[in-house]
Tab-separated table of C-alpha atoms in Angstrom:
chain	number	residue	atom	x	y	z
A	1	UNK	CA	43.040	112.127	150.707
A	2	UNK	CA	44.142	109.527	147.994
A	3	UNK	CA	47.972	109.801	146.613
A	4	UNK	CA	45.694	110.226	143.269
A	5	UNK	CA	44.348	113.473	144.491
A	6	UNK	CA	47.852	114.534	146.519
A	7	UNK	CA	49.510	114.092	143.173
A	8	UNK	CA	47.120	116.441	141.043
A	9	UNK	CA	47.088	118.864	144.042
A	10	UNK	CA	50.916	118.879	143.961
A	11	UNK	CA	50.876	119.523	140.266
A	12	UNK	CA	48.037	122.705	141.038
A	13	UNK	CA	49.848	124.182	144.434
A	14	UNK	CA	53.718	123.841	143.708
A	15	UNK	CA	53.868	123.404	139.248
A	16	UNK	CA	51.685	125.310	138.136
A	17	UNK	CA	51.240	128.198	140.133
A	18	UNK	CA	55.567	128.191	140.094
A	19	UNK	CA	55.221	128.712	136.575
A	20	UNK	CA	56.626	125.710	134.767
A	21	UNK	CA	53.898	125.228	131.222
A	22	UNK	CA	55.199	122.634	129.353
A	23	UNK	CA	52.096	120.504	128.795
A	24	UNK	CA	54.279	117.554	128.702
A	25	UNK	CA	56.021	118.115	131.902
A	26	UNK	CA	52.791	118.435	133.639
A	27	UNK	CA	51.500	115.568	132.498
A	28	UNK	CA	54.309	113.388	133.726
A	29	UNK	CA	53.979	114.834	136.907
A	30	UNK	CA	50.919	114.176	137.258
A	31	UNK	CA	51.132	110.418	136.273
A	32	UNK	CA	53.972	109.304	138.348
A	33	UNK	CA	53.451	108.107	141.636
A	34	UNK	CA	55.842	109.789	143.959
A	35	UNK	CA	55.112	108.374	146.976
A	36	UNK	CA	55.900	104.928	145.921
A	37	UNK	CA	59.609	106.721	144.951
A	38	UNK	CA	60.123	107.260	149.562
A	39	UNK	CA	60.027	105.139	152.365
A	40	UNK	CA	56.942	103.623	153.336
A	41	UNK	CA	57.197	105.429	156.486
A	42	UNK	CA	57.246	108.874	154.456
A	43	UNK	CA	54.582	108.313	152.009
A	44	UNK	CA	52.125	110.643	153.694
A	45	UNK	CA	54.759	113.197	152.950
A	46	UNK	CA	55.437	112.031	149.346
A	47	UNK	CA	53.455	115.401	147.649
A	48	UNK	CA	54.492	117.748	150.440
A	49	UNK	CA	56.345	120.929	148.769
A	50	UNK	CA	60.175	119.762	150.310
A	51	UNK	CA	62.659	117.355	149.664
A	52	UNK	CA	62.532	113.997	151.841
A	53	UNK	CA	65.214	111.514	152.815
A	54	UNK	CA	66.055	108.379	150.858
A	55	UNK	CA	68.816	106.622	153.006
A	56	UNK	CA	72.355	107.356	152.387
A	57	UNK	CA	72.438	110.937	153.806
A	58	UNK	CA	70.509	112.300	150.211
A	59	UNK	CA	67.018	113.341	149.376
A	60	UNK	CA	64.337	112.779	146.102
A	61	UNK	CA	63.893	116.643	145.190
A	62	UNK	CA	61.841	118.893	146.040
A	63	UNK	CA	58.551	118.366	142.996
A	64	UNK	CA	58.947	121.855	142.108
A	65	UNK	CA	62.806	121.812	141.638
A	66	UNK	CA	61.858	118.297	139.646
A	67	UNK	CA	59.620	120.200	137.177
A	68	UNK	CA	61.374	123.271	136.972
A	69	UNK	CA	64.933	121.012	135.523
A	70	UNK	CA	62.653	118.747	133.651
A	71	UNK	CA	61.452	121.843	131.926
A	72	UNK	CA	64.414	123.130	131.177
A	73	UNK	CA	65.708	120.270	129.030
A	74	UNK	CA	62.961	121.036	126.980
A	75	UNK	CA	62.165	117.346	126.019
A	76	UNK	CA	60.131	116.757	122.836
A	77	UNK	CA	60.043	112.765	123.395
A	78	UNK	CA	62.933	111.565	120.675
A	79	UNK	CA	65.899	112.481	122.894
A	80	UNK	CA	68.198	110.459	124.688
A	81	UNK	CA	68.583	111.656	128.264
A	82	UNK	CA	71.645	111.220	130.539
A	83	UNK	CA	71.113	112.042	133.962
A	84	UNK	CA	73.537	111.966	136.725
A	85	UNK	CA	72.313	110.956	140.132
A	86	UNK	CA	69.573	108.205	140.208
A	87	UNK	CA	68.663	108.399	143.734
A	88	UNK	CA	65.185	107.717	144.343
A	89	UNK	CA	64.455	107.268	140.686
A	90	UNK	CA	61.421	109.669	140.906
A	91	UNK	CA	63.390	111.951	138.127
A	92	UNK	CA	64.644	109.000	135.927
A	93	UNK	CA	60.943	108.101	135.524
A	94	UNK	CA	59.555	111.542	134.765
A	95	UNK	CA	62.054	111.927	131.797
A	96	UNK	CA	61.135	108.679	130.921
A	97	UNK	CA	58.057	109.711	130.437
A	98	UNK	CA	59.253	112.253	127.965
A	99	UNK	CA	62.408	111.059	126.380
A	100	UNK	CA	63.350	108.104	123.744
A	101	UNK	CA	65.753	106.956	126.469
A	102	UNK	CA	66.897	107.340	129.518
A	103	UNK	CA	70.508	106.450	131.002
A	104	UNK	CA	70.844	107.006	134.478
A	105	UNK	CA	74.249	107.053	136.705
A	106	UNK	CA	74.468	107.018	140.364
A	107	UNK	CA	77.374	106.225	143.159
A	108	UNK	CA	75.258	103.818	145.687
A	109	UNK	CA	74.486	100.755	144.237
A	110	UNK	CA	71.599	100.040	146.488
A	111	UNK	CA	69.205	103.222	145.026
A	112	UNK	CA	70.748	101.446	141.765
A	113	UNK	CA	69.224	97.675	142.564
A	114	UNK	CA	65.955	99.256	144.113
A	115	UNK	CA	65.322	101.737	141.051
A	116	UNK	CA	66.064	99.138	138.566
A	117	UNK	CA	63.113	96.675	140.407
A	118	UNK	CA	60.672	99.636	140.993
A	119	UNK	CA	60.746	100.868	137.507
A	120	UNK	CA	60.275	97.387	136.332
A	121	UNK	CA	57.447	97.240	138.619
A	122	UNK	CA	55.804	100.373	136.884
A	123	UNK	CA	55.907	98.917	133.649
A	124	UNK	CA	59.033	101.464	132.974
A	125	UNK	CA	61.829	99.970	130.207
A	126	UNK	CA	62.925	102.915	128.157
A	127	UNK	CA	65.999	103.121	131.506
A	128	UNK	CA	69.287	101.746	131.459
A	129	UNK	CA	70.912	102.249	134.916
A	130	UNK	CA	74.599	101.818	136.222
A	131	UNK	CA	76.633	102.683	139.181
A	132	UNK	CA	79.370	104.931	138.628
A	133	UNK	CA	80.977	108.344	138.800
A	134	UNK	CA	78.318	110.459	136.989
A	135	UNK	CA	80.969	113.510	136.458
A	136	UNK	CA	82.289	111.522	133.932
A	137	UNK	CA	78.891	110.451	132.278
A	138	UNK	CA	78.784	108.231	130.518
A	139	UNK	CA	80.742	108.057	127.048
A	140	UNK	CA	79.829	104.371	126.222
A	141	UNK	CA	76.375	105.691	125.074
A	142	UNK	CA	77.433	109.130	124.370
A	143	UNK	CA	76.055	111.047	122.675
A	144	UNK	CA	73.500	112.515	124.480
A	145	UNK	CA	70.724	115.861	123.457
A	146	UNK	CA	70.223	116.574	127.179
A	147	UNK	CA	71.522	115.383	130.619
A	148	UNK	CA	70.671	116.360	133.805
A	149	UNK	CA	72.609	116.340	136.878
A	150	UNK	CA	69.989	116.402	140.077
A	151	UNK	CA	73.139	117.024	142.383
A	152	UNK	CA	74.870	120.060	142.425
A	153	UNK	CA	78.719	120.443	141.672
A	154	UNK	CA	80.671	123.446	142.232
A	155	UNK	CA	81.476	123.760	138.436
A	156	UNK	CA	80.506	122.157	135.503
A	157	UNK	CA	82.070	118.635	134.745
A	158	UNK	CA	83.557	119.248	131.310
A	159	UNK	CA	83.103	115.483	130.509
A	160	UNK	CA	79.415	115.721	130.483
A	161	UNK	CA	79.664	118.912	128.093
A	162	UNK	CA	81.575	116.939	125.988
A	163	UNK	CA	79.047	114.074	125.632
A	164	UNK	CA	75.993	116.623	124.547
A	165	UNK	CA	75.458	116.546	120.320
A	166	UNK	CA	75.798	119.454	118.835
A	167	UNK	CA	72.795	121.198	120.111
A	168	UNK	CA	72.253	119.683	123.234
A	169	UNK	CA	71.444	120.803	126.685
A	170	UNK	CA	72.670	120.180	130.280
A	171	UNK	CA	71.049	121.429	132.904
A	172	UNK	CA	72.917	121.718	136.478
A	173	UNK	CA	72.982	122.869	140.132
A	174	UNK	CA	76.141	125.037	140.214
A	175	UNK	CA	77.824	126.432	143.603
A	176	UNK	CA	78.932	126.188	146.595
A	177	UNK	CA	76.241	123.995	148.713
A	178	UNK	CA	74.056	126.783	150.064
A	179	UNK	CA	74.210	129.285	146.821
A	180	UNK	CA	73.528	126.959	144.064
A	181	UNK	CA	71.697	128.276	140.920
A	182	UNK	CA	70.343	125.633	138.215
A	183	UNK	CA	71.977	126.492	134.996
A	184	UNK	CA	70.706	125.426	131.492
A	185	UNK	CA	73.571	125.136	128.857
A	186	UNK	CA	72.955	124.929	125.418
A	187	UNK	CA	75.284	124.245	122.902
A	188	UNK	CA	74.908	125.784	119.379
A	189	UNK	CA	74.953	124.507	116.274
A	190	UNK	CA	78.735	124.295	116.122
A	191	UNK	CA	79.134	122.239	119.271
């Protein structure tokens, strides 16, 4: 079966049937190419319903879990997006399908180098990416309507809070490492 046909049966099986309905979101899902986001050696395994390993000792998420946050954010294509933990890059380019512009923070500076050249690759230029210390965002382009951290934390950073506008969201992994819950916080319109 073609990774055309994986993809769209991904978006059917594990999306869709999960629940998530945002047109938008589905879309990007359905347009970019996960596999080319994991090893060469795993790209059989790129639309399977599971996380994979990257290198480094992390993983590109789960699809479902990528949807599910993405959807959450509830992009409507002006925003500016932080979002903490690069990785593979599959994320960074489904918001940037759906955001204004996305900046992107992670630790290892070799899923930095290798996102920056694959997103190139995909045509892809609405990303700026840096290493760093994503718990402390990142307040140089501050401020931000949404930001997603892919990696959980046992409590919310109060930096990235901080950098949201008034009404912005963050959406998070919270817990210890085997009872995290994703949790969407919105500020109001008083900050």
């Amino acid at each position: 079966m073609s990774f055309e046909k994986q993809r769209l049966r991904m978006v059917e099986e594990q999306i869709l049937r999960r629940g998530v309905r945002d047109p938008r979101v589905i879309e990007a899902m359905k347009t970019v190419p996960r596999h080319l986001f994991v090893e060469e050696a795993l790209r059989g395994r790129a639309y399977d319903d599971c996380p994979l390993p990257i290198g480094e000792q992390q993983t590109i998420s789960q699809p479902y879990m990528v949807a599910m946050m993405t959807e959450a954010l509830a992009l409507h294509g002006l925003e500016r997006v932080l979002e903490v933990g690069t990785g593979s890059g599959y994320q960074t380019a489904v918001l940037a399908q759906l955001a204004r512009r996305v900046y992107s923070i992670d630790r290892i500076d070799t899923f930095v180098s290798r996102v920056r050249k694959l997103l190139e690759e995909l045509g892809i230029h609405n990303v700026e990416i840096k290493v760093g210390d994503g718990t402390l965002g990142w307040r140089a382009k501050a401020p931000f309507e949404a930001i997603l951290v892919s990696a959980g934390s046992p409590e919310v950073p109060a930096p990235l809070v901080e950098q949201l506008t008034r009404e912005g969201r963050l959406v998070i992994p919270v817990g210890e490492r085997d009872a995290q819950v994703v949790r969407r916080i919105r500020l109001g319109p008083d900050g």
